[in-house]
Coordinates of C-alpha atoms in Angstrom, one line a residue:
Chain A
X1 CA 78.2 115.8 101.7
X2 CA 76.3 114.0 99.1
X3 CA 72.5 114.2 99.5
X4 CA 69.1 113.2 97.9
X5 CA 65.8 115.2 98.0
X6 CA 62.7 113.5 96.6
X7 CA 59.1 115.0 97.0
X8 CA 57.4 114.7 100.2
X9 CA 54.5 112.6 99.8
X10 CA 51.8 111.0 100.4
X11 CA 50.9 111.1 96.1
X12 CA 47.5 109.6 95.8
X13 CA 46.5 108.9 92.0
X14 CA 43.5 106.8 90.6
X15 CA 44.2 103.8 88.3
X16 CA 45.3 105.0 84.9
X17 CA 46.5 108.3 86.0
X18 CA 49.8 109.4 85.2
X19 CA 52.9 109.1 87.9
X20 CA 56.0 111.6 88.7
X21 CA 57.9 111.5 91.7
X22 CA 60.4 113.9 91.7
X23 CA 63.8 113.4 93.1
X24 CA 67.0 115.8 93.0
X25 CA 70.5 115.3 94.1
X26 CA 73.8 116.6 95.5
X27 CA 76.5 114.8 95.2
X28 CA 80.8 115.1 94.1
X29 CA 81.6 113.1 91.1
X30 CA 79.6 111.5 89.1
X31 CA 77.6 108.6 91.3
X32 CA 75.1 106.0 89.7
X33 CA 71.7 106.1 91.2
X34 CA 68.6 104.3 92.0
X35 CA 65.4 104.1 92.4
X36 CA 63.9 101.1 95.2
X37 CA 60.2 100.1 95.8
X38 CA 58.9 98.9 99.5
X39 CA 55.9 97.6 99.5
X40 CA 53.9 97.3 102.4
X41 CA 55.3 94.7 105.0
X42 CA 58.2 94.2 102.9
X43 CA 61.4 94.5 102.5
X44 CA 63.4 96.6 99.8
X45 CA 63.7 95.5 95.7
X46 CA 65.9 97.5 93.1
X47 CA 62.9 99.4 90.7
X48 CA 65.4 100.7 88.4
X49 CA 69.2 103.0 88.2
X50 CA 71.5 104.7 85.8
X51 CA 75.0 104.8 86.0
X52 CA 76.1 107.6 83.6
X53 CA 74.7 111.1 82.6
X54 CA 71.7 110.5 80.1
X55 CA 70.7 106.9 80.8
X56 CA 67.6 105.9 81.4
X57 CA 66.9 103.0 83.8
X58 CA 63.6 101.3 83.2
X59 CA 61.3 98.5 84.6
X60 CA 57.9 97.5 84.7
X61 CA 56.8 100.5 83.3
X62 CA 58.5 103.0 85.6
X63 CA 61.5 105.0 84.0
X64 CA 64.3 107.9 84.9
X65 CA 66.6 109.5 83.2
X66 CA 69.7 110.7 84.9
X67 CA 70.5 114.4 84.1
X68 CA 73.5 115.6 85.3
X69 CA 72.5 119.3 83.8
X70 CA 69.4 119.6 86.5
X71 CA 70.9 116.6 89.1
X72 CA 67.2 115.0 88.8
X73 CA 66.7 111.5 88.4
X74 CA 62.5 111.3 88.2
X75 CA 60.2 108.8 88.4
X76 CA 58.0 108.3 86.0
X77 CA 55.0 105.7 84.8
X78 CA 52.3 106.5 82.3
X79 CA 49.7 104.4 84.1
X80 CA 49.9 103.9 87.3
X81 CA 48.0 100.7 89.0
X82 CA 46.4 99.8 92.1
X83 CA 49.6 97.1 92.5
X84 CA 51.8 100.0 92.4
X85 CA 51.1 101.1 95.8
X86 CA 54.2 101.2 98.1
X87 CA 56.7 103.7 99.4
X88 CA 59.6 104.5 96.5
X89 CA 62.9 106.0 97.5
X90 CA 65.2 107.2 95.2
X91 CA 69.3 107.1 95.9
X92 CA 72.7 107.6 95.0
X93 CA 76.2 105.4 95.3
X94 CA 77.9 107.6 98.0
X95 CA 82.0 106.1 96.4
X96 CA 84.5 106.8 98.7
X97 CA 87.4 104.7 97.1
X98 CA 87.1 100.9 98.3
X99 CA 83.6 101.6 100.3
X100 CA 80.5 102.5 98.7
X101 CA 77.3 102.8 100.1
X102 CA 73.7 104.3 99.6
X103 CA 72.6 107.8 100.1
X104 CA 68.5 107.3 100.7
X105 CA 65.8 109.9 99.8
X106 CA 62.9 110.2 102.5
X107 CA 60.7 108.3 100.5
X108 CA 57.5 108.7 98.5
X109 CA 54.0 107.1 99.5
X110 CA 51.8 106.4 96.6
X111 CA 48.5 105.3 97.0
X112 CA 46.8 104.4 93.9
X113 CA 43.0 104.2 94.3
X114 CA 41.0 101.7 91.9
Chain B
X1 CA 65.5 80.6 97.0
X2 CA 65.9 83.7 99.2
X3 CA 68.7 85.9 98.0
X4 CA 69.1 87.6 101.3
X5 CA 67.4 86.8 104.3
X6 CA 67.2 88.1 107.9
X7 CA 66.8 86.4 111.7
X8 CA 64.0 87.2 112.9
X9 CA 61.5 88.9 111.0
X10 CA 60.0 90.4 114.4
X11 CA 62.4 91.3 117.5
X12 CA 60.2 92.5 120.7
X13 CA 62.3 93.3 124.1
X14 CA 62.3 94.8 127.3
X15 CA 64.7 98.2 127.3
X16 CA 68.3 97.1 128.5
X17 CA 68.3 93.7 127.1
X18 CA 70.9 92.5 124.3
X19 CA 69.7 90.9 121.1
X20 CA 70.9 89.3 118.2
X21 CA 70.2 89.7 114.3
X22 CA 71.1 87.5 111.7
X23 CA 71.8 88.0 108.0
X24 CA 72.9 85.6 105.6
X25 CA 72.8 85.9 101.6
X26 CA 72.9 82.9 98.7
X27 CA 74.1 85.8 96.0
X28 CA 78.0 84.8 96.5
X29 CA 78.6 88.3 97.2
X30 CA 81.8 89.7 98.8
X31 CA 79.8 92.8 100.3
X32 CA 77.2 93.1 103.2
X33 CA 75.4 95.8 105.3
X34 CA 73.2 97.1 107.8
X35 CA 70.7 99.9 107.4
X36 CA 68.8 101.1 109.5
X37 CA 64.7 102.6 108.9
X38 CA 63.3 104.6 111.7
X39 CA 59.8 105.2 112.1
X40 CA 59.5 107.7 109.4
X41 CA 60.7 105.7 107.1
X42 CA 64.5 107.6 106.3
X43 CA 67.3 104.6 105.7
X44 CA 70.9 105.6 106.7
X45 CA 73.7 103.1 106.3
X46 CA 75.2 101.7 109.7
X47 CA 77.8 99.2 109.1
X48 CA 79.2 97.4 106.0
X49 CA 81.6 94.5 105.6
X50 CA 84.0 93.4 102.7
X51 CA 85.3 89.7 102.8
X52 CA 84.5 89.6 106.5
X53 CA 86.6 92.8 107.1
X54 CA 84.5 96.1 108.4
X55 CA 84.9 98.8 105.7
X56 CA 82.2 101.2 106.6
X57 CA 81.1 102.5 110.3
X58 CA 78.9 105.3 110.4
X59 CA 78.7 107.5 113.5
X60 CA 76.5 104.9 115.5
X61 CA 76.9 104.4 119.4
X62 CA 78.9 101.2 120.4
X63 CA 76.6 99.3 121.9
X64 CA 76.1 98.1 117.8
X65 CA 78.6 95.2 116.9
X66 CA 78.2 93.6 113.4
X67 CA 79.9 90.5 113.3
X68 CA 80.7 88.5 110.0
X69 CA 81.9 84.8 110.7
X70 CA 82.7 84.9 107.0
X71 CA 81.6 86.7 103.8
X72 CA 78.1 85.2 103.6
X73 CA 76.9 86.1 106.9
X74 CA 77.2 89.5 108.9
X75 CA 75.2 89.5 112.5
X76 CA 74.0 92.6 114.0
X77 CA 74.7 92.6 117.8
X78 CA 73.0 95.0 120.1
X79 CA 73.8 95.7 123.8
X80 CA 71.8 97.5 126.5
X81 CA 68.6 97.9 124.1
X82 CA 67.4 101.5 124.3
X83 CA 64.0 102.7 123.2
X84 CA 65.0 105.0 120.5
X85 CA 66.9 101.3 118.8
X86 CA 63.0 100.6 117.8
X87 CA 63.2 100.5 114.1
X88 CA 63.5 98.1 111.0
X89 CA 67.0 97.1 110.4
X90 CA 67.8 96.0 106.5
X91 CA 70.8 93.7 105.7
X92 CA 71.8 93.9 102.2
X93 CA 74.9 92.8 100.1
X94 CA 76.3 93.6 96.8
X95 CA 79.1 92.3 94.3
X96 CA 81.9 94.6 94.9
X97 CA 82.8 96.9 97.7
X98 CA 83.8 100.8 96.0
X99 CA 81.9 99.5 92.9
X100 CA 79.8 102.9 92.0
X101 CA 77.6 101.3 89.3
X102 CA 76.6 97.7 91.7
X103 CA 73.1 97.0 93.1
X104 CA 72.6 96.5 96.4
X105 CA 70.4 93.5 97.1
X106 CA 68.2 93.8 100.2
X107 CA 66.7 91.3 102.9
X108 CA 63.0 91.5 104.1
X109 CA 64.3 93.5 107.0
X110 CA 63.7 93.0 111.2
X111 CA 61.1 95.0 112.8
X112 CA 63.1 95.8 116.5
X113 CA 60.6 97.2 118.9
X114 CA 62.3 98.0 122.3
X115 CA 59.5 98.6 125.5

């Protein structure tokens, strides 16, 4: 079945420093996916997604680019802030037809010391 | 205005009680769900609902019933409360059902903890 694999975390960066979170998939077909941001005590918001081979989704900074060639779909940000601290979980649309849901990641902690 | 939102934010019970949660959303939407984060964080889909009509219903034990009195509300109903149902349960909804490409909007979730 369909899967996503993201890097175990916890990442812990100072301000400034440069982000990654990696996050591969499996999956038949060609799904769209997504990343989502928790922060803490909250609930779930959409960070960014692609829907085709070669997009790039990008918001606030963060950015991925969908590449069918290595199934990889990593986060990215170039400065990371202390604001940015939450748990990101990358995922793809598991279609089936008429039903379509989301295939999570684990999820990556980042901690993002001033 | 809340897009999605979720009754109660915090659900304590004894084990082998039955308990309610509510989910409504303001996004006109024909599509809602129920996900389910256990204490390590993993999400893993549990029910969804298309125009008030269950479309998705992932292996998970019957004592679960969503309800949805009509497309902006789906209820999660949950006999006979078990210790291992302690987790934070996420409604969400999106435009279309079997629409690859569509966002899925979440609520602020319900922290369950079952003593």
């Amino acid at each position: 079945g369909n899967s996503v694999t993201q890097m175990e975390g916890p990442v812990t960066l100072s301000e400034e420093a440069f982000l990654t979170i990696n996050c591969t998939y499996t999956a038949t077909g060609y799904p769209s996916l997504f990343w989502y941001v928790q922060y803490p005590g909250e609930g779930l918001q959409l960070l960014l997604k692609a829907t085709k081979a070669d997009d790039k989704g990008s918001n606030k900074g963060f950015e991925a680019t969908y590449r069918k060639e290595t199934t990889s779909f990593h986060l990215e940000k170039g400065s990371v802030q202390v604001s940015d601290s939450a748990v990101y979980f990358c995922a793809l649309s598991d279609y089936g037809g008429a039903t379509n849901k989301l295939i999570f990641g684990t999820g990556t902690l980042l901690a993002v010391q001033p | 205005d809340t897009a999605v939102s979720q009754t109660p934010k915090y659900l304590v019970t004894q084990m082998g009680n039955d308990k309610s949660i509510k989910c409504e959303q303001n996004l006109g939407h024909d599509t809602m769900y129920w996900y389910k984060q256990d204490s390590k964080k993993f999400l893993k889909i549990m029910f969804s609902y298309n125009n008030k009509e269950l479309i998705i219903n992932e292996t998970v034990p019957n004592r679960f019933s969503p309800k949805s009195p009509d497309k902006a509300h789906l209820n999660l109903h949950i006999n006979s409360l078990e210790l291992g149902d302690s987790a934070v349960y996420f409604c969400a909804s999106s435009r279309l059902a079997g629409g690859p490409t569509d966002t899925q909007y979440f609520g602020p979730g319900t922290r369950l903890t079952v003593l």
